[in-house]
Amino acid sequence: MKKILLYSLAFVLLISCGDKVKVNSDFEIVKGDLKFESELTLLFATETPKLKMRPSGIENVKYNVATWNALSGEDLLKQVKRDAAQQGDGFDDSILSSKNENRTANLFKAGINVDFTPEKTSISGDTTIIHYKANDYADLLAKVYEESGQVCFKVEMQAFKKGYYSVAFMNAPANSIEETEEIWQPMIWHEKRFPERSYMTLAYRSPIPSALTTFNGSTYGVVAHPDEFPFQPLPLLQNSRFGIAVRNPDGEAQAMLFAPVLGGAESQMKPNDNYHFTAILYKNEGNCTDNYENIARELFGFGDYRQNDITTLNATFDNLIDYTMSDYAWFIDSLKGCAYSTDVPGAVKNVSSLNPLELAIVTDNEAMFEKRAYPTMEYQISREKFLFALDREQKIQHPSRKLHGPIAPISELTSLYNIFGKNMPFLVDLAHNAYGTEKVRNLDVKERGDSWMNSMFMYKATGDNTFLQKAIEDADEYILNRVTTAQSDFTDPLAGGFFFWTGFAPRWIYLLELYELSKEQRFLDAARKGARYYTTFCWMSPQVPNDSLLVNEGGKAPLYWYLKSKGHKQMYAEEEVAPAWRLSEIGLTPESSGTSTGHRAIFMANYAPWMLRLGHYANDNFLKEVAKAAIIGRYKNFPGYHINTARTTIYEKADYPLRPHKDLSVNSFHYNHIMPMASMVLDYLVTDAFVKSNGRIDFPSEFIEGYAYLQNKFYGHKPGDWYGEKAWLWMPSRLIETGSVELNYITARKNDKLYIALSNQSQSNVRTWVKVNAEHVTLTETTKATQHDGKKLELEEEMILVEVPSNGQLAIVLDNVITKTTYQEKLTEVNEIWENDFTTTNVGNSKAMIMNCGQKTKNLYLYLEDDDDVFKRVQLTIKQDGLSKTLMDDNYPYEFTVPVTADEVEFQLIATGIKGDVQTSNWKKLNK
């Protein structure tokens, strides 16, 4: 045996038994009734393996995998054709457009496989040393000992040849997939979706650094030691020091770790080079998601680790509202949409009108309704797809230039119908029509109209119990086929496509909605199981050091390569030392399967309020802590889309997004995300109050579906419960000021009362003052402040002295105040129904309807489906109150918005064709 090596490769076995660890005569590591193998395998290549990411070609899934030059020419990866949807931010040309000549994604085909067999053992104190038979490639020595209740398997290696090395640790038990209850390998192999070949997941795409297998009620893993997975620099392909896999060369399910990655960081060695690595062999009772949590907590220190620190979440919310209404938010008035130039030049994209409508109602903001919500409502009713581009040649991400609406999903139509007091019958009629069809709204994903989710929304709008029964019956079948039955492929018809993580996990958010509607425990249980799966897309590693880091070195912010290629300028930011936890991605997810190679962590964590609520119902602290980790203490304004290059504090700054588009270069900006993010923040604030009040503060909601992962609850259209009283959620900008950055709040109003719920985000009690903005609320000489339990609070110089317990809540009522509402009441007051509120004409396949929105806005909206291939000019004449008005539109899209002042309107269309021919419609009438 060669000399003892200076560096080590160590394994740690977590075992709860009390027996001492030993190595038996068969070289098995034994503690109690547990046995682990000690054999090791080496992967070796003389020439560079050229580690590269390539499209996997897995059916129904966009996913890139690690590949190498195939040493044997076996199991070659087929060339995958790039489609039009794979363009723009997150899609790497070097991956998607490169050739796959002689490349393999089977890690065992990338190098020579050399087995190392134990030869003898010796004892040194409490340590057992395993000596391996020497060979021509490397020298290995293993030490087995206990440390802090863990069994360590420490291997020392010295290279003998010049080449590329990877040690394969396949010590964990192996079983056929049929005998295995569940597997997990990030990012896409869950339940029993077993890889078709031995794919490797590199460190930078490992939310926890281990694959997992479950059989006989226990879960096994091979976990990279926290010390081997550095927090700094940000994990990337180039610095990935290990990989994990779940399919062994015999096609069995086995948790495996490979260090280093063949052809990756530290893999190239020359004779006498030493290498060390530490990992953990893991076994524990329970399934994969149970042990995902356990590994996150016990090995990587996950817990309630964030606090506001930089600002209150309310200040962020208010800044988001201001930003939404600014020119920097790039809302294109003429196209009624948010610019989408990051991905698709010249296009706009809106995912829902409910986001700005909610913001308008809750923040009492007329401009938000008139400039954002209302135009987006018309967009949702008329456009064919979320992505709209007038450029006929634009193919990126499959946009549409057609007005073949509604694009609004059934849930949006029914929510609008409910929000405006069921006074627009045409909305529920459109929902009925959509229920019986299929439609593509985004990319090329076809959605079923009569899903159990849509049955639920139809029930909420119509009250027809047959819809509820169908929702329940179909959801029960869905639970049986999708939640109870472990999935073995990517064919779930209700997944909504296998790209965003919402497609890979059961539809747990919708199951939670059905639970709240039906109160049936089985829907809560299924929702919790789905949400637990969803947490496995959330980063739990690397471990966050209890330290501070220097960022923005040299006064420069990180430069995102994609934006650099688009001509964006590098941004400057002051050097700053910040606590590592504030810079951490822990609790966030990558964007999707198809972009997880580049978008490490996105700030759009719309799942967080749902997890917080579900965690409350199910008494699941992990869900609640993941929710908090995703939202709290991350930004003062819109932070852009993702963490993807290097750690920085620039996203935290209030002025970060207040720049022209080309001056933003740290991360991408999808302007259609701004309003959904504001809804997400509001949802979190309201849900936090609900949870911390144990349901005593509870506001009715509708459902914002958006698309992909942009689901949230809609609030503000009806009064809610506040410790037994009815009140309207009312949060005008900067209503409350406090003396502590750790206190978030929500507020509500009723007559001469203002209700305030203060939520402490820190681990310490907070004693401070609270002040109400006189611009919105006037305190009187008789104003008094009391807690919800009746205890009086001091009111000194218009400041309320409060104490809020750590991670707790204090609810306050201010009596005898004057609340200065400006728009909320007008928008939520229900108008008289127009029974005849929708019609069509024979000219241009036109659709006309009455948009009956509160006391302030009532319009005739008319659009033509036919475009400028058919017409060059459209004229609308409208009669009401005995007066006639004529409007002209010379530019497609052809649409008109006319205020309605009477109980009846008549109109006629005259359209001029591109060759000069004229079409004239009959006079049409809409009336109450």
PDB file of N, CA and C in Angstrom, residues 469-534:
ATOM      1  N   GLN A 469     -70.671  18.826  -7.596  1.00  0.00           N
ATOM      2  CA  GLN A 469     -70.606  17.375  -7.530  1.00  0.00           C
ATOM      3  C   GLN A 469     -69.615  16.827  -8.545  1.00  0.00           C
ATOM      4  N   LYS A 470     -69.628  17.418  -9.753  1.00  0.00           N
ATOM      5  CA  LYS A 470     -68.670  16.963 -10.780  1.00  0.00           C
ATOM      6  C   LYS A 470     -67.244  17.291 -10.352  1.00  0.00           C
ATOM      7  N   ALA A 471     -67.058  18.475  -9.771  1.00  0.00           N
ATOM      8  CA  ALA A 471     -65.722  18.846  -9.294  1.00  0.00           C
ATOM      9  C   ALA A 471     -65.224  17.840  -8.264  1.00  0.00           C
ATOM     10  N   ILE A 472     -66.083  17.470  -7.328  1.00  0.00           N
ATOM     11  CA  ILE A 472     -65.697  16.548  -6.266  1.00  0.00           C
ATOM     12  C   ILE A 472     -65.446  15.149  -6.827  1.00  0.00           C
ATOM     13  N   GLU A 473     -66.357  14.677  -7.681  1.00  0.00           N
ATOM     14  CA  GLU A 473     -66.188  13.332  -8.245  1.00  0.00           C
ATOM     15  C   GLU A 473     -64.921  13.251  -9.095  1.00  0.00           C
ATOM     16  N   ASP A 474     -64.707  14.248  -9.941  1.00  0.00           N
ATOM     17  CA  ASP A 474     -63.514  14.227 -10.797  1.00  0.00           C
ATOM     18  C   ASP A 474     -62.247  14.434  -9.993  1.00  0.00           C
ATOM     19  N   ALA A 475     -62.322  15.245  -8.928  1.00  0.00           N
ATOM     20  CA  ALA A 475     -61.143  15.441  -8.075  1.00  0.00           C
ATOM     21  C   ALA A 475     -60.802  14.160  -7.329  1.00  0.00           C
ATOM     22  N   ASP A 476     -61.823  13.412  -6.906  1.00  0.00           N
ATOM     23  CA  ASP A 476     -61.566  12.126  -6.260  1.00  0.00           C
ATOM     24  C   ASP A 476     -60.848  11.172  -7.218  1.00  0.00           C
ATOM     25  N   GLU A 477     -61.296  11.160  -8.459  1.00  0.00           N
ATOM     26  CA  GLU A 477     -60.626  10.317  -9.453  1.00  0.00           C
ATOM     27  C   GLU A 477     -59.207  10.813  -9.713  1.00  0.00           C
ATOM     28  N   TYR A 478     -59.043  12.145  -9.736  1.00  0.00           N
ATOM     29  CA  TYR A 478     -57.707  12.725  -9.925  1.00  0.00           C
ATOM     30  C   TYR A 478     -56.781  12.318  -8.784  1.00  0.00           C
ATOM     31  N   ILE A 479     -57.282  12.372  -7.558  1.00  0.00           N
ATOM     32  CA  ILE A 479     -56.463  11.999  -6.404  1.00  0.00           C
ATOM     33  C   ILE A 479     -56.053  10.533  -6.503  1.00  0.00           C
ATOM     34  N   LEU A 480     -56.999   9.680  -6.904  1.00  0.00           N
ATOM     35  CA  LEU A 480     -56.693   8.262  -7.030  1.00  0.00           C
ATOM     36  C   LEU A 480     -55.613   8.030  -8.076  1.00  0.00           C
ATOM     37  N   ASN A 481     -55.747   8.690  -9.236  1.00  0.00           N
ATOM     38  CA  ASN A 481     -54.842   8.433 -10.354  1.00  0.00           C
ATOM     39  C   ASN A 481     -53.542   9.222 -10.285  1.00  0.00           C
ATOM     40  N   ARG A 482     -53.585  10.387  -9.613  1.00  0.00           N
ATOM     41  CA  ARG A 482     -52.422  11.281  -9.658  1.00  0.00           C
ATOM     42  C   ARG A 482     -51.721  11.443  -8.321  1.00  0.00           C
ATOM     43  N   VAL A 483     -52.474  11.395  -7.222  1.00  0.00           N
ATOM     44  CA  VAL A 483     -51.867  11.651  -5.919  1.00  0.00           C
ATOM     45  C   VAL A 483     -51.580  10.347  -5.186  1.00  0.00           C
ATOM     46  N   THR A 484     -52.575   9.458  -5.135  1.00  0.00           N
ATOM     47  CA  THR A 484     -52.386   8.179  -4.460  1.00  0.00           C
ATOM     48  C   THR A 484     -51.468   7.264  -5.256  1.00  0.00           C
ATOM     49  N   THR A 485     -51.617   7.285  -6.579  1.00  0.00           N
ATOM     50  CA  THR A 485     -50.803   6.444  -7.453  1.00  0.00           C
ATOM     51  C   THR A 485     -49.518   7.166  -7.834  1.00  0.00           C
ATOM     52  N   ALA A 486     -48.390   6.580  -7.514  1.00  0.00           N
ATOM     53  CA  ALA A 486     -47.104   7.193  -7.866  1.00  0.00           C
ATOM     54  C   ALA A 486     -46.941   7.218  -9.380  1.00  0.00           C
ATOM     55  N   GLN A 487     -46.550   8.351  -9.922  1.00  0.00           N
ATOM     56  CA  GLN A 487     -46.420   8.516 -11.368  1.00  0.00           C
ATOM     57  C   GLN A 487     -45.134   7.869 -11.867  1.00  0.00           C
ATOM     58  N   SER A 488     -45.239   7.224 -13.035  1.00  0.00           N
ATOM     59  CA  SER A 488     -44.078   6.574 -13.625  1.00  0.00           C
ATOM     60  C   SER A 488     -43.681   7.182 -14.961  1.00  0.00           C
ATOM     61  N   ASP A 489     -44.424   8.201 -15.417  1.00  0.00           N
ATOM     62  CA  ASP A 489     -44.095   8.843 -16.694  1.00  0.00           C
ATOM     63  C   ASP A 489     -44.549  10.299 -16.661  1.00  0.00           C
ATOM     64  N   PHE A 490     -44.439  10.954 -17.817  1.00  0.00           N
ATOM     65  CA  PHE A 490     -44.790  12.370 -17.927  1.00  0.00           C
ATOM     66  C   PHE A 490     -45.984  12.520 -18.873  1.00  0.00           C
ATOM     67  N   THR A 491     -47.109  11.931 -18.471  1.00  0.00           N
ATOM     68  CA  THR A 491     -48.290  11.949 -19.330  1.00  0.00           C
ATOM     69  C   THR A 491     -49.545  12.465 -18.635  1.00  0.00           C
ATOM     70  N   ASP A 492     -49.424  13.004 -17.439  1.00  0.00           N
ATOM     71  CA  ASP A 492     -50.591  13.505 -16.709  1.00  0.00           C
ATOM     72  C   ASP A 492     -51.355  14.508 -17.568  1.00  0.00           C
ATOM     73  N   PRO A 493     -52.617  14.232 -17.944  1.00  0.00           N
ATOM     74  CA  PRO A 493     -53.348  15.137 -18.845  1.00  0.00           C
ATOM     75  C   PRO A 493     -53.714  16.478 -18.219  1.00  0.00           C
ATOM     76  N   LEU A 494     -53.708  16.565 -16.906  1.00  0.00           N
ATOM     77  CA  LEU A 494     -54.041  17.822 -16.235  1.00  0.00           C
ATOM     78  C   LEU A 494     -52.809  18.552 -15.718  1.00  0.00           C
ATOM     79  N   ALA A 495     -51.636  18.136 -16.161  1.00  0.00           N
ATOM     80  CA  ALA A 495     -50.401  18.762 -15.680  1.00  0.00           C
ATOM     81  C   ALA A 495     -50.247  20.184 -16.197  1.00  0.00           C
ATOM     82  N   GLY A 496     -50.864  20.479 -17.346  1.00  0.00           N
ATOM     83  CA  GLY A 496     -50.643  21.788 -17.954  1.00  0.00           C
ATOM     84  C   GLY A 496     -49.291  21.883 -18.627  1.00  0.00           C
ATOM     85  N   GLY A 497     -48.739  20.733 -18.983  1.00  0.00           N
ATOM     86  CA  GLY A 497     -47.421  20.700 -19.621  1.00  0.00           C
ATOM     87  C   GLY A 497     -46.324  20.455 -18.602  1.00  0.00           C
ATOM     88  N   PHE A 498     -45.253  19.799 -19.027  1.00  0.00           N
ATOM     89  CA  PHE A 498     -44.117  19.503 -18.142  1.00  0.00           C
ATOM     90  C   PHE A 498     -42.983  20.466 -18.476  1.00  0.00           C
ATOM     91  N   PHE A 499     -43.117  21.662 -17.928  1.00  0.00           N
ATOM     92  CA  PHE A 499     -42.100  22.698 -18.095  1.00  0.00           C
ATOM     93  C   PHE A 499     -41.952  23.451 -16.779  1.00  0.00           C
ATOM     94  N   PHE A 500     -43.029  24.093 -16.338  1.00  0.00           N
ATOM     95  CA  PHE A 500     -43.014  24.724 -15.018  1.00  0.00           C
ATOM     96  C   PHE A 500     -43.286  23.658 -13.960  1.00  0.00           C
ATOM     97  N   TRP A 501     -42.820  23.918 -12.730  1.00  0.00           N
ATOM     98  CA  TRP A 501     -42.906  22.906 -11.671  1.00  0.00           C
ATOM     99  C   TRP A 501     -44.338  22.563 -11.325  1.00  0.00           C
ATOM    100  N   THR A 502     -45.281  23.448 -11.599  1.00  0.00           N
ATOM    101  CA  THR A 502     -46.686  23.152 -11.338  1.00  0.00           C
ATOM    102  C   THR A 502     -47.147  21.917 -12.099  1.00  0.00           C
ATOM    103  N   GLY A 503     -46.490  21.589 -13.214  1.00  0.00           N
ATOM    104  CA  GLY A 503     -46.861  20.411 -13.974  1.00  0.00           C
ATOM    105  C   GLY A 503     -46.288  19.120 -13.410  1.00  0.00           C
ATOM    106  N   PHE A 504     -45.194  19.198 -12.677  1.00  0.00           N
ATOM    107  CA  PHE A 504     -44.527  17.993 -12.187  1.00  0.00           C
ATOM    108  C   PHE A 504     -45.117  17.508 -10.863  1.00  0.00           C
ATOM    109  N   ALA A 505     -45.711  18.403 -10.106  1.00  0.00           N
ATOM    110  CA  ALA A 505     -46.339  18.026  -8.837  1.00  0.00           C
ATOM    111  C   ALA A 505     -47.850  17.964  -9.035  1.00  0.00           C
ATOM    112  N   PRO A 506     -48.574  17.249  -8.175  1.00  0.00           N
ATOM    113  CA  PRO A 506     -50.038  17.300  -8.242  1.00  0.00           C
ATOM    114  C   PRO A 506     -50.547  18.729  -8.095  1.00  0.00           C
ATOM    115  N   ARG A 507     -51.740  18.994  -8.610  1.00  0.00           N
ATOM    116  CA  ARG A 507     -52.278  20.361  -8.625  1.00  0.00           C
ATOM    117  C   ARG A 507     -52.774  20.742  -7.226  1.00  0.00           C
ATOM    118  N   TRP A 508     -51.821  20.922  -6.343  1.00  0.00           N
ATOM    119  CA  TRP A 508     -52.122  21.070  -4.921  1.00  0.00           C
ATOM    120  C   TRP A 508     -52.799  22.391  -4.583  1.00  0.00           C
ATOM    121  N   ILE A 509     -52.514  23.432  -5.325  1.00  0.00           N
ATOM    122  CA  ILE A 509     -53.157  24.717  -5.052  1.00  0.00           C
ATOM    123  C   ILE A 509     -54.654  24.621  -5.321  1.00  0.00           C
ATOM    124  N   TYR A 510     -55.024  23.953  -6.393  1.00  0.00           N
ATOM    125  CA  TYR A 510     -56.439  23.778  -6.713  1.00  0.00           C
ATOM    126  C   TYR A 510     -57.106  22.844  -5.704  1.00  0.00           C
ATOM    127  N   LEU A 511     -56.380  21.827  -5.257  1.00  0.00           N
ATOM    128  CA  LEU A 511     -56.926  20.947  -4.223  1.00  0.00           C
ATOM    129  C   LEU A 511     -57.163  21.714  -2.922  1.00  0.00           C
ATOM    130  N   LEU A 512     -56.288  22.666  -2.631  1.00  0.00           N
ATOM    131  CA  LEU A 512     -56.490  23.503  -1.452  1.00  0.00           C
ATOM    132  C   LEU A 512     -57.737  24.367  -1.614  1.00  0.00           C
ATOM    133  N   GLU A 513     -57.943  24.924  -2.808  1.00  0.00           N
ATOM    134  CA  GLU A 513     -59.169  25.693  -3.066  1.00  0.00           C
ATOM    135  C   GLU A 513     -60.406  24.814  -2.881  1.00  0.00           C
ATOM    136  N   LEU A 514     -60.351  23.575  -3.358  1.00  0.00           N
ATOM    137  CA  LEU A 514     -61.493  22.675  -3.223  1.00  0.00           C
ATOM    138  C   LEU A 514     -61.715  22.305  -1.761  1.00  0.00           C
ATOM    139  N   TYR A 515     -60.650  22.183  -1.004  1.00  0.00           N
ATOM    140  CA  TYR A 515     -60.808  21.932   0.429  1.00  0.00           C
ATOM    141  C   TYR A 515     -61.530  23.095   1.098  1.00  0.00           C
ATOM    142  N   GLU A 516     -61.123  24.318   0.780  1.00  0.00           N
ATOM    143  CA  GLU A 516     -61.779  25.471   1.403  1.00  0.00           C
ATOM    144  C   GLU A 516     -63.245  25.569   1.000  1.00  0.00           C
ATOM    145  N   LEU A 517     -63.552  25.098  -0.193  1.00  0.00           N
ATOM    146  CA  LEU A 517     -64.935  25.137  -0.668  1.00  0.00           C
ATOM    147  C   LEU A 517     -65.767  24.016  -0.058  1.00  0.00           C
ATOM    148  N   SER A 518     -65.190  22.828   0.037  1.00  0.00           N
ATOM    149  CA  SER A 518     -65.953  21.657   0.471  1.00  0.00           C
ATOM    150  C   SER A 518     -65.739  21.275   1.934  1.00  0.00           C
ATOM    151  N   LYS A 519     -64.593  21.671   2.501  1.00  0.00           N
ATOM    152  CA  LYS A 519     -64.176  21.303   3.859  1.00  0.00           C
ATOM    153  C   LYS A 519     -63.959  19.794   4.022  1.00  0.00           C
ATOM    154  N   GLU A 520     -63.728  19.100   2.915  1.00  0.00           N
ATOM    155  CA  GLU A 520     -63.478  17.664   2.967  1.00  0.00           C
ATOM    156  C   GLU A 520     -61.996  17.405   3.235  1.00  0.00           C
ATOM    157  N   GLN A 521     -61.712  16.637   4.292  1.00  0.00           N
ATOM    158  CA  GLN A 521     -60.342  16.418   4.741  1.00  0.00           C
ATOM    159  C   GLN A 521     -59.471  15.788   3.669  1.00  0.00           C
ATOM    160  N   ARG A 522     -60.045  14.923   2.819  1.00  0.00           N
ATOM    161  CA  ARG A 522     -59.224  14.221   1.834  1.00  0.00           C
ATOM    162  C   ARG A 522     -58.593  15.186   0.835  1.00  0.00           C
ATOM    163  N   PHE A 523     -59.259  16.319   0.580  1.00  0.00           N
ATOM    164  CA  PHE A 523     -58.678  17.297  -0.338  1.00  0.00           C
ATOM    165  C   PHE A 523     -57.536  18.055   0.322  1.00  0.00           C
ATOM    166  N   LEU A 524     -57.646  18.287   1.613  1.00  0.00           N
ATOM    167  CA  LEU A 524     -56.536  18.902   2.342  1.00  0.00           C
ATOM    168  C   LEU A 524     -55.340  17.962   2.377  1.00  0.00           C
ATOM    169  N   ASP A 525     -55.586  16.695   2.630  1.00  0.00           N
ATOM    170  CA  ASP A 525     -54.495  15.724   2.686  1.00  0.00           C
ATOM    171  C   ASP A 525     -53.786  15.621   1.333  1.00  0.00           C
ATOM    172  N   ALA A 526     -54.578  15.597   0.263  1.00  0.00           N
ATOM    173  CA  ALA A 526     -53.986  15.513  -1.077  1.00  0.00           C
ATOM    174  C   ALA A 526     -53.217  16.785  -1.408  1.00  0.00           C
ATOM    175  N   ALA A 527     -53.758  17.942  -1.008  1.00  0.00           N
ATOM    176  CA  ALA A 527     -53.065  19.208  -1.246  1.00  0.00           C
ATOM    177  C   ALA A 527     -51.731  19.230  -0.511  1.00  0.00           C
ATOM    178  N   ARG A 528     -51.731  18.753   0.716  1.00  0.00           N
ATOM    179  CA  ARG A 528     -50.482  18.742   1.495  1.00  0.00           C
ATOM    180  C   ARG A 528     -49.457  17.834   0.833  1.00  0.00           C
ATOM    181  N   LYS A 529     -49.887  16.674   0.365  1.00  0.00           N
ATOM    182  CA  LYS A 529     -48.948  15.763  -0.290  1.00  0.00           C
ATOM    183  C   LYS A 529     -48.361  16.411  -1.541  1.00  0.00           C
ATOM    184  N   GLY A 530     -49.195  17.081  -2.324  1.00  0.00           N
ATOM    185  CA  GLY A 530     -48.700  17.764  -3.518  1.00  0.00           C
ATOM    186  C   GLY A 530     -47.754  18.894  -3.180  1.00  0.00           C
ATOM    187  N   ALA A 531     -48.071  19.654  -2.142  1.00  0.00           N
ATOM    188  CA  ALA A 531     -47.209  20.766  -1.743  1.00  0.00           C
ATOM    189  C   ALA A 531     -45.868  20.263  -1.228  1.00  0.00           C
ATOM    190  N   ARG A 532     -45.889  19.136  -0.530  1.00  0.00           N
ATOM    191  CA  ARG A 532     -44.624  18.563  -0.054  1.00  0.00           C
ATOM    192  C   ARG A 532     -43.740  18.172  -1.239  1.00  0.00           C
ATOM    193  N   TYR A 533     -44.344  17.627  -2.298  1.00  0.00           N
ATOM    194  CA  TYR A 533     -43.578  17.365  -3.515  1.00  0.00           C
ATOM    195  C   TYR A 533     -43.021  18.668  -4.077  1.00  0.00           C
ATOM    196  N   TYR A 534     -43.832  19.719  -4.042  1.00  0.00           N
ATOM    197  CA  TYR A 534     -43.386  20.992  -4.622  1.00  0.00           C
ATOM    198  C   TYR A 534     -42.186  21.553  -3.869  1.00  0.00           C
TER     199      TYR A 534
END
